[in-house]
Amino acid sequence: REEPVLFRLENVVAGYADCTVLRGVELSVRPGEVVALLGANGAGKSTACAVAAGDLPVAAGRVLLDGRDVTAWPAHRRARAGVLLAPEGRGVFPGLTVDENLRTWLDDPAPAYERMPQLAARRGVPAGALSGGEQQLLTLAPALVRPPRVLIADEPSLGLAPLVVRQVFEVFAELRERGVALLLVEEKATEALAVADRVAFMRLGRITWTGPRSEVDADRLTAAYLGVS
Ligand code: ATP
């Protein structure tokens, strides 16, 4: 039985100044579903994430949460409604300690330390002095303690060591089990496909194909990245 769609980009057109990037993007995510958004550099994946999170306005189309039109909601209002963006480890305050960072999101950081012991060991260290992997885990820790409804992850494993990449994907797998709707942009197609339920290929600001992961094979991947799909 399929859950109803929780989060949706409907025919979204968006871009920067006089450059249109998204040219009618259709994307939907259900609770407990991971949708991997794949495509070559410059296809518009990060732009789609920015629109989804409320960091970039649309020129046309709508963003829907639970069927409700949230297109005009700024990022902080969407975050309060449970739509969170986890960008490449940039979500931390570098000058605050690990503990102070966690306290900006959580009343009590203890459950986060329980889940991520390596953060506990670094609790007094300024976040800016952490490794990229530790920063990424710090960004994701609050989501584990208080799962959002929708998590948008833009290149969450960029530049991270393999061990941390595995940990990041374990977090996603757990959030999916807990019913979070996950939109995942990831250059590492193998890792993304391993956790994805559904895949959407993007090219030149449009979704060129979407379907279950089981229908994605090497040919389809190659075609998507080469732009012949
Ligand atoms: P990548 O994997 O390289 O990040 P992407 O699929 O995420 O690729 P986007 O980052 O969304 O693609 O970029 C799509 C297009 O929008 C590119 O041509 C890029 O140059 C342009 N672009 C992205 N951010 C901005 C910005 N802040 N201002 C102007 N143009 C931008």
mmCIF file of C-alpha atoms and ligand atoms in Angstrom:
data_model
loop_
_atom_site.group_PDB
_atom_site.id
_atom_site.type_symbol
_atom_site.label_atom_id
_atom_site.label_comp_id
_atom_site.label_asym_id
_atom_site.label_seq_id
_atom_site.Cartn_x
_atom_site.Cartn_y
_atom_site.Cartn_z
ATOM 1 C CA ARG A 1 0.000 0.000 0.000
ATOM 2 C CA GLU A 2 1.371 3.366 -0.988
ATOM 3 C CA GLU A 3 1.294 6.308 1.404
ATOM 4 C CA PRO A 4 -0.134 9.536 0.013
ATOM 5 C CA VAL A 5 2.366 12.121 -1.212
ATOM 6 C CA LEU A 6 3.702 14.254 1.626
ATOM 7 C CA PHE A 7 5.882 16.748 -0.202
ATOM 8 C CA ARG A 8 5.712 17.856 -3.781
ATOM 9 C CA LEU A 9 7.277 20.244 -6.256
ATOM 10 C CA GLU A 10 4.605 20.917 -8.846
ATOM 11 C CA ASN A 11 5.687 22.205 -12.226
ATOM 12 C CA VAL A 12 8.339 24.425 -10.640
ATOM 13 C CA VAL A 13 10.132 27.047 -12.680
ATOM 14 C CA ALA A 14 12.970 28.822 -10.863
ATOM 15 C CA GLY A 15 16.456 30.230 -11.298
ATOM 16 C CA TYR A 16 18.770 33.129 -10.623
ATOM 17 C CA ALA A 17 18.578 36.689 -11.969
ATOM 18 C CA ASP A 18 18.042 36.195 -15.697
ATOM 19 C CA CYS A 19 19.013 32.554 -15.774
ATOM 20 C CA THR A 20 16.176 30.025 -15.591
ATOM 21 C CA VAL A 21 17.428 26.723 -14.172
ATOM 22 C CA LEU A 22 14.334 24.681 -13.325
ATOM 23 C CA ARG A 23 11.984 24.418 -16.278
ATOM 24 C CA GLY A 24 8.924 22.711 -14.897
ATOM 25 C CA VAL A 25 10.106 20.273 -12.231
ATOM 26 C CA GLU A 26 7.723 17.608 -10.901
ATOM 27 C CA LEU A 27 8.898 15.724 -7.836
ATOM 28 C CA SER A 28 7.017 14.036 -5.045
ATOM 29 C CA VAL A 29 8.063 12.204 -1.884
ATOM 30 C CA ARG A 30 5.981 9.984 0.384
ATOM 31 C CA PRO A 31 6.494 9.340 4.085
ATOM 32 C CA GLY A 32 9.099 6.646 4.647
ATOM 33 C CA GLU A 33 10.355 6.988 1.107
ATOM 34 C CA VAL A 34 13.797 7.976 -0.155
ATOM 35 C CA VAL A 35 13.799 9.650 -3.546
ATOM 36 C CA ALA A 36 17.256 9.969 -5.074
ATOM 37 C CA LEU A 37 17.582 12.923 -7.409
ATOM 38 C CA LEU A 38 20.396 12.145 -9.824
ATOM 39 C CA GLY A 39 21.891 13.930 -12.790
ATOM 40 C CA ALA A 40 25.003 15.539 -14.212
ATOM 41 C CA ASN A 41 26.624 18.669 -12.785
ATOM 42 C CA GLY A 42 24.589 21.758 -13.513
ATOM 43 C CA ALA A 43 21.354 19.851 -14.114
ATOM 44 C CA GLY A 44 19.667 21.894 -11.382
ATOM 45 C CA LYS A 45 19.607 19.484 -8.441
ATOM 46 C CA SER A 46 20.895 21.984 -5.874
ATOM 47 C CA THR A 47 18.506 24.571 -7.213
ATOM 48 C CA ALA A 48 15.615 22.129 -6.730
ATOM 49 C CA CYS A 49 16.763 21.565 -3.124
ATOM 50 C CA ALA A 50 16.897 25.325 -2.512
ATOM 51 C CA VAL A 51 13.350 25.715 -3.836
ATOM 52 C CA ALA A 52 12.151 22.769 -1.754
ATOM 53 C CA ALA A 53 13.669 24.210 1.422
ATOM 54 C CA GLY A 54 12.315 27.698 0.777
ATOM 55 C CA ASP A 55 15.706 29.300 0.181
ATOM 56 C CA LEU A 56 14.891 30.243 -3.401
ATOM 57 C CA PRO A 57 11.560 31.594 -4.703
ATOM 58 C CA VAL A 58 9.758 30.051 -7.662
ATOM 59 C CA ALA A 59 8.898 31.948 -10.839
ATOM 60 C CA ALA A 60 6.030 29.530 -11.481
ATOM 61 C CA GLY A 61 4.632 26.329 -10.024
ATOM 62 C CA ARG A 62 3.952 25.341 -6.423
ATOM 63 C CA VAL A 63 5.468 23.601 -3.427
ATOM 64 C CA LEU A 64 3.002 21.448 -1.496
ATOM 65 C CA LEU A 65 3.250 19.944 1.972
ATOM 66 C CA ASP A 66 0.398 17.582 2.802
ATOM 67 C CA GLY A 67 -1.442 19.083 -0.143
ATOM 68 C CA ARG A 68 -1.115 22.506 1.407
ATOM 69 C CA ASP A 69 0.420 25.287 -0.656
ATOM 70 C CA VAL A 70 3.634 26.363 1.125
ATOM 71 C CA THR A 71 5.204 28.054 -1.901
ATOM 72 C CA ALA A 72 5.267 31.452 -0.209
ATOM 73 C CA TRP A 73 6.616 30.139 3.103
ATOM 74 C CA PRO A 74 10.204 31.161 3.873
ATOM 75 C CA ALA A 75 12.715 28.521 4.976
ATOM 76 C CA HIS A 76 12.277 29.077 8.720
ATOM 77 C CA ARG A 77 8.522 28.615 8.472
ATOM 78 C CA ARG A 78 8.940 25.422 6.439
ATOM 79 C CA ALA A 79 11.498 24.205 8.996
ATOM 80 C CA ARG A 80 8.960 24.726 11.773
ATOM 81 C CA ALA A 81 6.475 22.698 9.738
ATOM 82 C CA GLY A 82 9.043 19.886 9.529
ATOM 83 C CA VAL A 83 10.747 20.522 6.180
ATOM 84 C CA LEU A 84 14.490 20.538 6.760
ATOM 85 C CA LEU A 85 17.464 21.059 4.496
ATOM 86 C CA ALA A 86 20.698 19.256 5.390
ATOM 87 C CA PRO A 87 23.287 20.967 3.232
ATOM 88 C CA GLU A 88 26.847 19.709 2.878
ATOM 89 C CA GLY A 89 27.863 20.227 6.511
ATOM 90 C CA ARG A 90 27.312 23.958 6.194
ATOM 91 C CA GLY A 91 24.546 23.964 8.763
ATOM 92 C CA VAL A 92 26.804 24.417 11.784
ATOM 93 C CA PHE A 93 27.919 27.542 13.630
ATOM 94 C CA PRO A 94 31.714 27.286 13.341
ATOM 95 C CA GLY A 95 32.433 29.552 16.317
ATOM 96 C CA LEU A 96 30.190 27.644 18.721
ATOM 97 C CA THR A 97 31.209 24.400 20.379
ATOM 98 C CA VAL A 98 29.604 21.105 19.449
ATOM 99 C CA ASP A 99 27.553 21.310 22.615
ATOM 100 C CA GLU A 100 26.434 24.887 21.919
ATOM 101 C CA ASN A 101 25.500 23.933 18.372
ATOM 102 C CA LEU A 102 23.352 21.046 19.585
ATOM 103 C CA ARG A 103 21.697 23.305 22.152
ATOM 104 C CA THR A 104 20.591 25.711 19.411
ATOM 105 C CA TRP A 105 18.501 22.834 18.015
ATOM 106 C CA LEU A 106 17.797 20.672 21.044
ATOM 107 C CA ASP A 107 16.896 21.370 24.676
ATOM 108 C CA ASP A 108 18.949 18.398 25.747
ATOM 109 C CA PRO A 109 21.905 17.211 23.643
ATOM 110 C CA ALA A 110 22.294 13.944 25.606
ATOM 111 C CA PRO A 111 20.280 11.760 23.169
ATOM 112 C CA ALA A 112 22.360 13.114 20.285
ATOM 113 C CA TYR A 113 25.566 12.083 22.082
ATOM 114 C CA GLU A 114 24.106 8.667 22.725
ATOM 115 C CA ARG A 115 23.478 8.225 19.018
ATOM 116 C CA MET A 116 26.774 9.757 17.909
ATOM 117 C CA PRO A 117 29.472 9.051 20.506
ATOM 118 C CA GLN A 118 32.179 10.726 18.438
ATOM 119 C CA LEU A 119 30.329 14.018 18.950
ATOM 120 C CA ALA A 120 30.270 13.467 22.716
ATOM 121 C CA ALA A 121 34.048 13.142 22.674
ATOM 122 C CA ARG A 122 34.266 16.518 20.922
ATOM 123 C CA ARG A 123 31.553 18.368 22.827
ATOM 124 C CA GLY A 124 33.779 21.275 23.941
ATOM 125 C CA VAL A 125 35.430 21.797 20.560
ATOM 126 C CA PRO A 126 34.358 24.644 18.240
ATOM 127 C CA ALA A 127 32.387 23.160 15.347
ATOM 128 C CA GLY A 128 34.691 24.932 12.898
ATOM 129 C CA ALA A 129 37.593 22.814 14.159
ATOM 130 C CA LEU A 130 35.812 19.510 13.454
ATOM 131 C CA SER A 131 36.544 17.392 10.413
ATOM 132 C CA GLY A 132 34.087 17.656 7.536
ATOM 133 C CA GLY A 133 32.612 14.306 8.534
ATOM 134 C CA GLU A 134 32.115 15.324 12.145
ATOM 135 C CA GLN A 135 30.445 18.543 10.975
ATOM 136 C CA GLN A 136 28.098 16.579 8.760
ATOM 137 C CA LEU A 137 27.171 14.260 11.636
ATOM 138 C CA LEU A 138 26.614 17.319 13.817
ATOM 139 C CA THR A 139 24.231 18.681 11.173
ATOM 140 C CA LEU A 140 22.308 15.400 11.123
ATOM 141 C CA ALA A 141 22.245 14.699 14.865
ATOM 142 C CA PRO A 142 19.161 16.828 15.622
ATOM 143 C CA ALA A 143 17.210 15.008 12.883
ATOM 144 C CA LEU A 144 17.911 11.678 14.611
ATOM 145 C CA VAL A 145 16.652 13.009 17.931
ATOM 146 C CA ARG A 146 13.656 14.854 16.505
ATOM 147 C CA PRO A 147 12.965 13.509 13.009
ATOM 148 C CA PRO A 148 11.643 16.084 10.544
ATOM 149 C CA ARG A 149 8.740 15.209 8.264
ATOM 150 C CA VAL A 150 10.724 15.962 5.136
ATOM 151 C CA LEU A 151 14.505 15.930 4.908
ATOM 152 C CA ILE A 152 16.194 17.419 1.873
ATOM 153 C CA ALA A 153 19.819 16.352 1.697
ATOM 154 C CA ASP A 154 22.000 18.121 -0.848
ATOM 155 C CA GLU A 155 25.228 16.223 -1.444
ATOM 156 C CA PRO A 156 25.418 15.038 2.169
ATOM 157 C CA SER A 157 28.515 12.929 1.637
ATOM 158 C CA LEU A 158 30.548 15.369 -0.427
ATOM 159 C CA GLY A 159 34.222 15.134 0.504
ATOM 160 C CA LEU A 160 33.661 12.781 3.437
ATOM 161 C CA ALA A 161 35.756 9.750 4.354
ATOM 162 C CA PRO A 162 34.149 6.387 3.453
ATOM 163 C CA LEU A 163 33.458 5.493 7.074
ATOM 164 C CA VAL A 164 31.511 8.708 7.644
ATOM 165 C CA VAL A 165 29.708 8.298 4.335
ATOM 166 C CA ARG A 166 28.480 4.953 5.632
ATOM 167 C CA GLN A 167 27.344 6.552 8.867
ATOM 168 C CA VAL A 168 25.506 9.310 7.020
ATOM 169 C CA PHE A 169 23.641 6.742 4.925
ATOM 170 C CA GLU A 170 22.827 4.738 8.049
ATOM 171 C CA VAL A 171 21.185 7.876 9.422
ATOM 172 C CA PHE A 172 19.106 8.151 6.245
ATOM 173 C CA ALA A 173 18.080 4.503 6.396
ATOM 174 C CA GLU A 174 16.954 4.961 9.991
ATOM 175 C CA LEU A 175 15.034 8.160 9.237
ATOM 176 C CA ARG A 176 13.290 6.404 6.382
ATOM 177 C CA GLU A 177 12.305 3.581 8.754
ATOM 178 C CA ARG A 178 10.872 6.215 11.049
ATOM 179 C CA GLY A 179 8.656 7.581 8.294
ATOM 180 C CA VAL A 180 10.637 10.605 7.154
ATOM 181 C CA ALA A 181 10.210 11.608 3.502
ATOM 182 C CA LEU A 182 13.708 11.997 2.111
ATOM 183 C CA LEU A 183 14.831 13.838 -0.978
ATOM 184 C CA LEU A 184 18.449 12.942 -1.577
ATOM 185 C CA VAL A 185 20.818 14.600 -4.038
ATOM 186 C CA GLU A 186 23.986 12.577 -4.266
ATOM 187 C CA GLU A 187 26.881 12.334 -6.676
ATOM 188 C CA LYS A 188 27.699 8.871 -5.362
ATOM 189 C CA ALA A 189 25.040 7.086 -7.374
ATOM 190 C CA THR A 190 25.840 3.650 -5.925
ATOM 191 C CA GLU A 191 25.270 4.775 -2.331
ATOM 192 C CA ALA A 192 22.199 6.768 -3.301
ATOM 193 C CA LEU A 193 20.684 3.817 -5.156
ATOM 194 C CA ALA A 194 21.365 1.505 -2.226
ATOM 195 C CA VAL A 195 19.099 3.547 0.030
ATOM 196 C CA ALA A 196 16.601 4.879 -2.535
ATOM 197 C CA ASP A 197 13.075 3.636 -3.089
ATOM 198 C CA ARG A 198 12.550 5.805 -6.098
ATOM 199 C CA VAL A 199 14.876 7.597 -8.472
ATOM 200 C CA ALA A 200 14.400 10.797 -10.435
ATOM 201 C CA PHE A 201 16.809 11.776 -13.174
ATOM 202 C CA MET A 202 17.281 15.439 -13.851
ATOM 203 C CA ARG A 203 18.680 17.047 -16.944
ATOM 204 C CA LEU A 204 18.684 20.680 -18.004
ATOM 205 C CA GLY A 205 16.200 21.641 -15.338
ATOM 206 C CA ARG A 206 13.667 18.909 -16.035
ATOM 207 C CA ILE A 207 12.931 15.481 -14.621
ATOM 208 C CA THR A 208 13.560 13.158 -17.529
ATOM 209 C CA TRP A 209 12.590 9.910 -15.826
ATOM 210 C CA THR A 210 11.269 8.795 -12.499
ATOM 211 C CA GLY A 211 10.529 5.296 -11.285
ATOM 212 C CA PRO A 212 11.321 2.636 -8.714
ATOM 213 C CA ARG A 213 14.963 1.884 -8.000
ATOM 214 C CA SER A 214 14.406 -1.667 -9.218
ATOM 215 C CA GLU A 215 13.974 -0.286 -12.731
ATOM 216 C CA VAL A 216 17.304 1.526 -12.692
ATOM 217 C CA ASP A 217 20.076 -0.449 -14.343
ATOM 218 C CA ALA A 218 23.504 0.499 -15.662
ATOM 219 C CA ASP A 219 22.125 1.422 -19.078
ATOM 220 C CA ARG A 220 19.525 3.735 -17.633
ATOM 221 C CA LEU A 221 22.133 5.366 -15.379
ATOM 222 C CA THR A 222 24.574 5.904 -18.196
ATOM 223 C CA ALA A 223 21.824 7.295 -20.387
ATOM 224 C CA ALA A 224 20.726 9.695 -17.659
ATOM 225 C CA TYR A 225 24.212 11.050 -17.071
ATOM 226 C CA LEU A 226 25.003 11.307 -20.757
ATOM 227 C CA GLY A 227 21.682 12.929 -21.397
ATOM 228 C CA VAL A 228 20.311 10.440 -23.913
ATOM 229 C CA SER A 229 17.429 9.156 -21.802
HETATM 230 P P1 ATP B 1 26.089 20.398 -9.143
HETATM 231 O O1 ATP B 1 26.131 18.943 -8.886
HETATM 232 O O2 ATP B 1 27.228 20.894 -9.955
HETATM 233 O O3 ATP B 1 25.801 21.255 -7.935
HETATM 234 P P2 ATP B 1 23.350 20.744 -9.816
HETATM 235 O O4 ATP B 1 22.597 19.746 -10.626
HETATM 236 O O5 ATP B 1 23.113 20.772 -8.360
HETATM 237 O O6 ATP B 1 24.856 20.586 -10.135
HETATM 238 P P3 ATP B 1 22.782 23.521 -9.712
HETATM 239 O O7 ATP B 1 23.824 23.751 -8.684
HETATM 240 O O8 ATP B 1 21.364 23.607 -9.308
HETATM 241 O O9 ATP B 1 23.011 22.144 -10.441
HETATM 242 O O10 ATP B 1 23.069 24.541 -10.888
HETATM 243 C C1 ATP B 1 22.248 24.660 -12.031
HETATM 244 C C2 ATP B 1 22.645 25.902 -12.820
HETATM 245 O O11 ATP B 1 22.389 27.063 -12.033
HETATM 246 C C3 ATP B 1 24.116 25.947 -13.189
HETATM 247 O O12 ATP B 1 24.214 26.414 -14.495
HETATM 248 C C4 ATP B 1 24.698 26.938 -12.207
HETATM 249 O O13 ATP B 1 25.760 27.619 -12.779
HETATM 250 C C5 ATP B 1 23.542 27.858 -11.936
HETATM 251 N N1 ATP B 1 23.597 28.422 -10.573
HETATM 252 C C6 ATP B 1 23.633 27.713 -9.424
HETATM 253 N N2 ATP B 1 23.643 28.517 -8.346
HETATM 254 C C7 ATP B 1 23.619 29.789 -8.830
HETATM 255 C C8 ATP B 1 23.618 31.090 -8.228
HETATM 256 N N3 ATP B 1 23.641 31.246 -6.898
HETATM 257 N N4 ATP B 1 23.558 32.153 -9.051
HETATM 258 C C9 ATP B 1 23.541 32.009 -10.399
HETATM 259 N N5 ATP B 1 23.529 30.818 -11.029
HETATM 260 C C10 ATP B 1 23.579 29.722 -10.266
#
